[in-house]
Amino acid sequence: MARKVGPDEQGWCVDVSGEPIVNKGLRNVCVDESKICFIDGSSGRLFYRGYRIEDLAKYSCFEETAYLLIYGKLPTREELNNFSDHLKEERELPDSAIRILKLIQKDTNPIEVLRTVVSFLGTIDPDKHDRSREGRHRKAIRLIAKIPTIIAYTYRIRNELELISPDPTLNHAENFLYMFHGEKPSSSSAKELDLALILYAEHENNASAFAAVVIASTLSDYYSAIVGGIGALRGFLHGYAIVEAMNQFDEIGTPDNVEKWFNEGILTGRRRLIGFGHRVYKTYDPRAKIFRECARKCAKENGGNIRKYYEIAKKLEDIALASKLTEKGIYTNVDYWSGIVFYSLGIPPAFYCTLFAMARVVGWTAHILEYIENNKIIRPRYYYKGEIEKKYIPIDERG
Ligand code: CMC
């Protein structure tokens, strides 16, 4: 295999034959060192700050995992209480943000609503000019705390329901479900959401985290970086895949139709199986295993549509995992089963990408904070393949 020996006189990294090395989509490129997250893509292991995702899923809670990711260590009881209290204090949305929410057209995609309101919050944050580490932490906590309120209020405004103020006696997951539905959630529902938030909180240099860090690396502001992250998440090759996976199950309609649908659409290569495939994992995503079990329990306990979704998803997964997709390392990813868990919480599919953002804002924050501690503007190259020195022809002389 060619060895990287660049850069050449153009600044392009070239291999031993002198050809620039182009990593389309930045596949396999490390942009920096990091101590936040390790994905072992060949054996399907995931670690946040060195801790196995399975242990965090079993023993931690969203607030503790958020603290771990942002501050780099598990908190003491006192540190966790202070962090959780700080989040609770920052949940309220200012009236001006609520007015903006009410102004946005009701058929706007909820993730676009979130992107817009986060951008607005950046204009009124009391620390907007504070670039100190403490200032950045305060902004981060403020935003992590307010995102659930934005999402819940988006839902309630479009359904003409009264807005529910945050309840400081409830934790992050409980309070979100309370503000969304207008009634206190069962402990099992709150635990399911809490688990989902842990699983979605961080995932190394994914497209949205990278987008956020690219923006932060120009020494732009925290909110701009997060808005960029939300923008990247919104595509269905990334976070919007949760919504599209549910659309896919709807399109299939019944378990009986799975095989025909798969053979005609996926095996022929006409379309991609949503919730399958990953840039780093070449085996089953460990988060998807946890979501699969959670979806199985939800289907068993709830029946109805949840069971139908589960049965379609199970049959489709069985067929896909027995197909030639796995020869290419295409296995179930995190977005395949999570929508069924969110559905069982009574949340409509259009909101699933916002739930992803509600968790992932933590990972984006951790990466922004880590990167700018030792900042270098992110500015890669294109290998130019066009012409140069072309003669300029005045407009009236062009054919
Ligand atoms: N279904 C069918 N074929 C696939 C799929 C899939 N889901 N994913 C990749 N492939 C094929 C692709 O057609 C290509 O085939 P060929 O070499 O014959 O042209 C090959 O696998 C490599 O694909 P790629 O696009 O170069 O792979 P990538 O690493 O750039 O893409 C991905 C990763 C996640 C964008 C892709 O797997 C995909 O489109 N998946 C479906 C959308 C999805 O589930 N997104 C969620 C991603 S995970 C969590 C998150 O980020 O939210």
PDB file of N, CA and C and ligand atoms in Angstrom, residues 27 200 203 206 233 236-242 266 271-280 282 285 287 325 328 330 333-335 356 360, ligand 1:
ATOM      1  N   ARG A  27     -12.839   9.775   4.959  1.00  0.00           N
ATOM      2  CA  ARG A  27     -12.846   8.418   5.496  1.00  0.00           C
ATOM      3  C   ARG A  27     -11.485   8.096   6.124  1.00  0.00           C
ATOM      4  N   TYR A 200     -27.364   8.259  22.910  1.00  0.00           N
ATOM      5  CA  TYR A 200     -27.184   9.232  21.837  1.00  0.00           C
ATOM      6  C   TYR A 200     -26.255  10.390  22.214  1.00  0.00           C
ATOM      7  N   HIS A 203     -20.665  10.418  20.002  1.00  0.00           N
ATOM      8  CA  HIS A 203     -20.192   9.378  19.107  1.00  0.00           C
ATOM      9  C   HIS A 203     -19.022   9.846  18.253  1.00  0.00           C
ATOM     10  N   ASN A 206     -18.382  12.153  14.339  1.00  0.00           N
ATOM     11  CA  ASN A 206     -19.469  12.021  13.359  1.00  0.00           C
ATOM     12  C   ASN A 206     -19.670  13.360  12.645  1.00  0.00           C
ATOM     13  N   LEU A 233     -26.893  17.216  11.521  1.00  0.00           N
ATOM     14  CA  LEU A 233     -27.668  16.086  12.055  1.00  0.00           C
ATOM     15  C   LEU A 233     -28.947  15.855  11.260  1.00  0.00           C
ATOM     16  N   PHE A 236     -30.623  12.656   6.402  1.00  0.00           N
ATOM     17  CA  PHE A 236     -31.008  11.282   6.757  1.00  0.00           C
ATOM     18  C   PHE A 236     -29.877  10.277   6.652  1.00  0.00           C
ATOM     19  N   LEU A 237     -28.701  10.704   6.181  1.00  0.00           N
ATOM     20  CA  LEU A 237     -27.553   9.802   6.312  1.00  0.00           C
ATOM     21  C   LEU A 237     -27.029   9.845   7.749  1.00  0.00           C
ATOM     22  N   HIS A 238     -27.516  10.805   8.505  1.00  0.00           N
ATOM     23  CA  HIS A 238     -27.088  10.975   9.913  1.00  0.00           C
ATOM     24  C   HIS A 238     -28.348  10.902  10.792  1.00  0.00           C
ATOM     25  N   GLY A 239     -28.618  11.930  11.592  1.00  0.00           N
ATOM     26  CA  GLY A 239     -29.650  11.822  12.630  1.00  0.00           C
ATOM     27  C   GLY A 239     -31.079  11.666  12.150  1.00  0.00           C
ATOM     28  N   TYR A 240     -31.381  12.179  10.956  1.00  0.00           N
ATOM     29  CA  TYR A 240     -32.755  12.081  10.475  1.00  0.00           C
ATOM     30  C   TYR A 240     -33.096  10.645  10.081  1.00  0.00           C
ATOM     31  N   ALA A 241     -32.079   9.776  10.105  1.00  0.00           N
ATOM     32  CA  ALA A 241     -32.324   8.362   9.793  1.00  0.00           C
ATOM     33  C   ALA A 241     -33.340   7.742  10.757  1.00  0.00           C
ATOM     34  N   ILE A 242     -33.444   8.264  11.977  1.00  0.00           N
ATOM     35  CA  ILE A 242     -34.441   7.682  12.917  1.00  0.00           C
ATOM     36  C   ILE A 242     -35.840   7.876  12.342  1.00  0.00           C
ATOM     37  N   ILE A 266     -33.889  -3.197  -1.794  1.00  0.00           N
ATOM     38  CA  ILE A 266     -32.525  -3.202  -1.242  1.00  0.00           C
ATOM     39  C   ILE A 266     -31.616  -4.147  -2.028  1.00  0.00           C
ATOM     40  N   ARG A 271     -32.188   1.267  -3.487  1.00  0.00           N
ATOM     41  CA  ARG A 271     -32.215   2.187  -2.352  1.00  0.00           C
ATOM     42  C   ARG A 271     -31.422   1.624  -1.178  1.00  0.00           C
ATOM     43  N   ARG A 272     -31.203   2.462  -0.194  1.00  0.00           N
ATOM     44  CA  ARG A 272     -30.464   2.021   0.993  1.00  0.00           C
ATOM     45  C   ARG A 272     -31.422   1.608   2.101  1.00  0.00           C
ATOM     46  N   LEU A 273     -30.985   0.663   2.868  1.00  0.00           N
ATOM     47  CA  LEU A 273     -31.760   0.257   4.034  1.00  0.00           C
ATOM     48  C   LEU A 273     -31.440   1.255   5.140  1.00  0.00           C
ATOM     49  N   ILE A 274     -32.453   1.966   5.587  1.00  0.00           N
ATOM     50  CA  ILE A 274     -32.212   3.000   6.599  1.00  0.00           C
ATOM     51  C   ILE A 274     -32.086   2.330   7.965  1.00  0.00           C
ATOM     52  N   GLY A 275     -31.114   2.839   8.740  1.00  0.00           N
ATOM     53  CA  GLY A 275     -30.833   2.218  10.041  1.00  0.00           C
ATOM     54  C   GLY A 275     -29.808   1.106   9.908  1.00  0.00           C
ATOM     55  N   PHE A 276     -29.218   1.009   8.742  1.00  0.00           N
ATOM     56  CA  PHE A 276     -28.153   0.029   8.491  1.00  0.00           C
ATOM     57  C   PHE A 276     -26.944   0.744   7.905  1.00  0.00           C
ATOM     58  N   GLY A 277     -25.771   0.233   8.211  1.00  0.00           N
ATOM     59  CA  GLY A 277     -24.537   0.787   7.647  1.00  0.00           C
ATOM     60  C   GLY A 277     -23.947   1.843   8.557  1.00  0.00           C
ATOM     61  N   HIS A 278     -22.650   1.924   8.565  1.00  0.00           N
ATOM     62  CA  HIS A 278     -21.980   2.930   9.390  1.00  0.00           C
ATOM     63  C   HIS A 278     -20.559   3.141   8.886  1.00  0.00           C
ATOM     64  N   ARG A 279     -20.090   4.370   8.960  1.00  0.00           N
ATOM     65  CA  ARG A 279     -18.738   4.671   8.508  1.00  0.00           C
ATOM     66  C   ARG A 279     -17.685   3.936   9.361  1.00  0.00           C
ATOM     67  N   VAL A 280     -17.935   3.771  10.633  1.00  0.00           N
ATOM     68  CA  VAL A 280     -16.909   3.182  11.511  1.00  0.00           C
ATOM     69  C   VAL A 280     -17.236   1.729  11.880  1.00  0.00           C
ATOM     70  N   LYS A 282     -18.226  -1.923  11.450  1.00  0.00           N
ATOM     71  CA  LYS A 282     -18.369  -2.913  10.381  1.00  0.00           C
ATOM     72  C   LYS A 282     -19.003  -4.173  10.975  1.00  0.00           C
ATOM     73  N   ASP A 285     -23.872  -2.351  15.724  1.00  0.00           N
ATOM     74  CA  ASP A 285     -23.646  -1.185  16.592  1.00  0.00           C
ATOM     75  C   ASP A 285     -24.062  -1.559  18.023  1.00  0.00           C
ATOM     76  N   ARG A 287     -24.933   0.201  20.484  1.00  0.00           N
ATOM     77  CA  ARG A 287     -26.087   0.981  20.961  1.00  0.00           C
ATOM     78  C   ARG A 287     -27.381   0.386  20.410  1.00  0.00           C
ATOM     79  N   LEU A 325     -25.556  -7.897   2.455  1.00  0.00           N
ATOM     80  CA  LEU A 325     -25.165  -6.618   3.058  1.00  0.00           C
ATOM     81  C   LEU A 325     -24.037  -6.810   4.071  1.00  0.00           C
ATOM     82  N   LYS A 328     -20.425  -6.691   3.141  1.00  0.00           N
ATOM     83  CA  LYS A 328     -19.802  -5.368   3.002  1.00  0.00           C
ATOM     84  C   LYS A 328     -19.662  -4.671   4.361  1.00  0.00           C
ATOM     85  N   ILE A 330     -22.174  -4.150   6.441  1.00  0.00           N
ATOM     86  CA  ILE A 330     -23.359  -3.314   6.686  1.00  0.00           C
ATOM     87  C   ILE A 330     -24.279  -4.039   7.669  1.00  0.00           C
ATOM     88  N   ASN A 333     -27.538  -0.126  12.649  1.00  0.00           N
ATOM     89  CA  ASN A 333     -26.960   1.003  13.389  1.00  0.00           C
ATOM     90  C   ASN A 333     -27.955   1.544  14.424  1.00  0.00           C
ATOM     91  N   VAL A 334     -27.509   2.539  15.162  1.00  0.00           N
ATOM     92  CA  VAL A 334     -28.262   3.049  16.314  1.00  0.00           C
ATOM     93  C   VAL A 334     -29.663   3.548  15.959  1.00  0.00           C
ATOM     94  N   ASP A 335     -29.834   4.024  14.704  1.00  0.00           N
ATOM     95  CA  ASP A 335     -31.110   4.648  14.354  1.00  0.00           C
ATOM     96  C   ASP A 335     -32.186   3.657  13.907  1.00  0.00           C
ATOM     97  N   PHE A 356     -32.559  13.222  19.283  1.00  0.00           N
ATOM     98  CA  PHE A 356     -31.148  12.939  19.044  1.00  0.00           C
ATOM     99  C   PHE A 356     -30.320  14.182  19.407  1.00  0.00           C
ATOM    100  N   ARG A 360     -27.273  14.743  21.867  1.00  0.00           N
ATOM    101  CA  ARG A 360     -25.960  14.913  21.231  1.00  0.00           C
ATOM    102  C   ARG A 360     -25.352  16.286  21.464  1.00  0.00           C
TER     103      ARG A 360
HETATM  104  N1  CMC B   1     -28.119  -0.040   2.567  1.00  0.00           N
HETATM  105  C1  CMC B   1     -27.627  -0.580   1.414  1.00  0.00           C
HETATM  106  N2  CMC B   1     -26.365  -0.381   0.993  1.00  0.00           N
HETATM  107  C2  CMC B   1     -25.560   0.370   1.760  1.00  0.00           C
HETATM  108  C3  CMC B   1     -26.007   0.945   2.973  1.00  0.00           C
HETATM  109  C4  CMC B   1     -27.339   0.694   3.360  1.00  0.00           C
HETATM  110  N3  CMC B   1     -27.837   1.227   4.491  1.00  0.00           N
HETATM  111  N4  CMC B   1     -24.990   1.632   3.532  1.00  0.00           N
HETATM  112  C5  CMC B   1     -23.950   1.515   2.700  1.00  0.00           C
HETATM  113  N5  CMC B   1     -24.296   0.765   1.635  1.00  0.00           N
HETATM  114  C6  CMC B   1     -23.440   0.360   0.511  1.00  0.00           C
HETATM  115  C7  CMC B   1     -23.291   1.491  -0.477  1.00  0.00           C
HETATM  116  O1  CMC B   1     -24.285   1.446  -1.476  1.00  0.00           O
HETATM  117  C8  CMC B   1     -21.906   1.213  -1.025  1.00  0.00           C
HETATM  118  O2  CMC B   1     -22.006   0.167  -1.950  1.00  0.00           O
HETATM  119  P1  CMC B   1     -21.029   0.107  -3.213  1.00  0.00           P
HETATM  120  O3  CMC B   1     -19.641   0.017  -2.649  1.00  0.00           O
HETATM  121  O4  CMC B   1     -21.484  -1.115  -3.937  1.00  0.00           O
HETATM  122  O5  CMC B   1     -21.255   1.376  -3.964  1.00  0.00           O
HETATM  123  C9  CMC B   1     -21.158   0.691   0.183  1.00  0.00           C
HETATM  124  O6  CMC B   1     -22.136   0.140   1.049  1.00  0.00           O
HETATM  125  C10 CMC B   1     -20.384   1.756   0.943  1.00  0.00           C
HETATM  126  O7  CMC B   1     -21.259   2.827   1.186  1.00  0.00           O
HETATM  127  P2  CMC B   1     -20.765   4.285   1.563  1.00  0.00           P
HETATM  128  O8  CMC B   1     -21.856   5.268   1.287  1.00  0.00           O
HETATM  129  O9  CMC B   1     -19.425   4.552   0.913  1.00  0.00           O
HETATM  130  O10 CMC B   1     -20.509   4.124   3.108  1.00  0.00           O
HETATM  131  P3  CMC B   1     -20.320   5.307   4.112  1.00  0.00           P
HETATM  132  O11 CMC B   1     -19.460   4.850   5.197  1.00  0.00           O
HETATM  133  O12 CMC B   1     -19.884   6.513   3.368  1.00  0.00           O
HETATM  134  O13 CMC B   1     -21.835   5.583   4.612  1.00  0.00           O
HETATM  135  C11 CMC B   1     -23.786   5.653   5.886  1.00  0.00           C
HETATM  136  C12 CMC B   1     -22.276   5.387   5.888  1.00  0.00           C
HETATM  137  C13 CMC B   1     -24.290   5.621   7.300  1.00  0.00           C
HETATM  138  C14 CMC B   1     -24.046   7.052   5.314  1.00  0.00           C
HETATM  139  C15 CMC B   1     -24.493   4.587   5.027  1.00  0.00           C
HETATM  140  O14 CMC B   1     -24.263   3.318   5.573  1.00  0.00           O
HETATM  141  C16 CMC B   1     -25.974   4.847   4.864  1.00  0.00           C
HETATM  142  O15 CMC B   1     -26.371   5.574   3.954  1.00  0.00           O
HETATM  143  N6  CMC B   1     -26.864   4.253   5.744  1.00  0.00           N
HETATM  144  C17 CMC B   1     -28.278   4.475   5.665  1.00  0.00           C
HETATM  145  C18 CMC B   1     -28.642   5.757   6.410  1.00  0.00           C
HETATM  146  C19 CMC B   1     -28.482   5.563   7.906  1.00  0.00           C
HETATM  147  O16 CMC B   1     -28.922   4.589   8.493  1.00  0.00           O
HETATM  148  N7  CMC B   1     -27.878   6.572   8.564  1.00  0.00           N
HETATM  149  C20 CMC B   1     -27.601   6.520  10.002  1.00  0.00           C
HETATM  150  C21 CMC B   1     -26.129   6.428  10.242  1.00  0.00           C
HETATM  151  S1  CMC B   1     -25.646   5.872  11.848  1.00  0.00           S
HETATM  152  C22 CMC B   1     -26.128   6.985  13.042  1.00  0.00           C
HETATM  153  C23 CMC B   1     -26.182   8.419  12.686  1.00  0.00           C
HETATM  154  O17 CMC B   1     -25.201   9.002  12.212  1.00  0.00           O
HETATM  155  O18 CMC B   1     -27.257   8.979  12.869  1.00  0.00           O
END
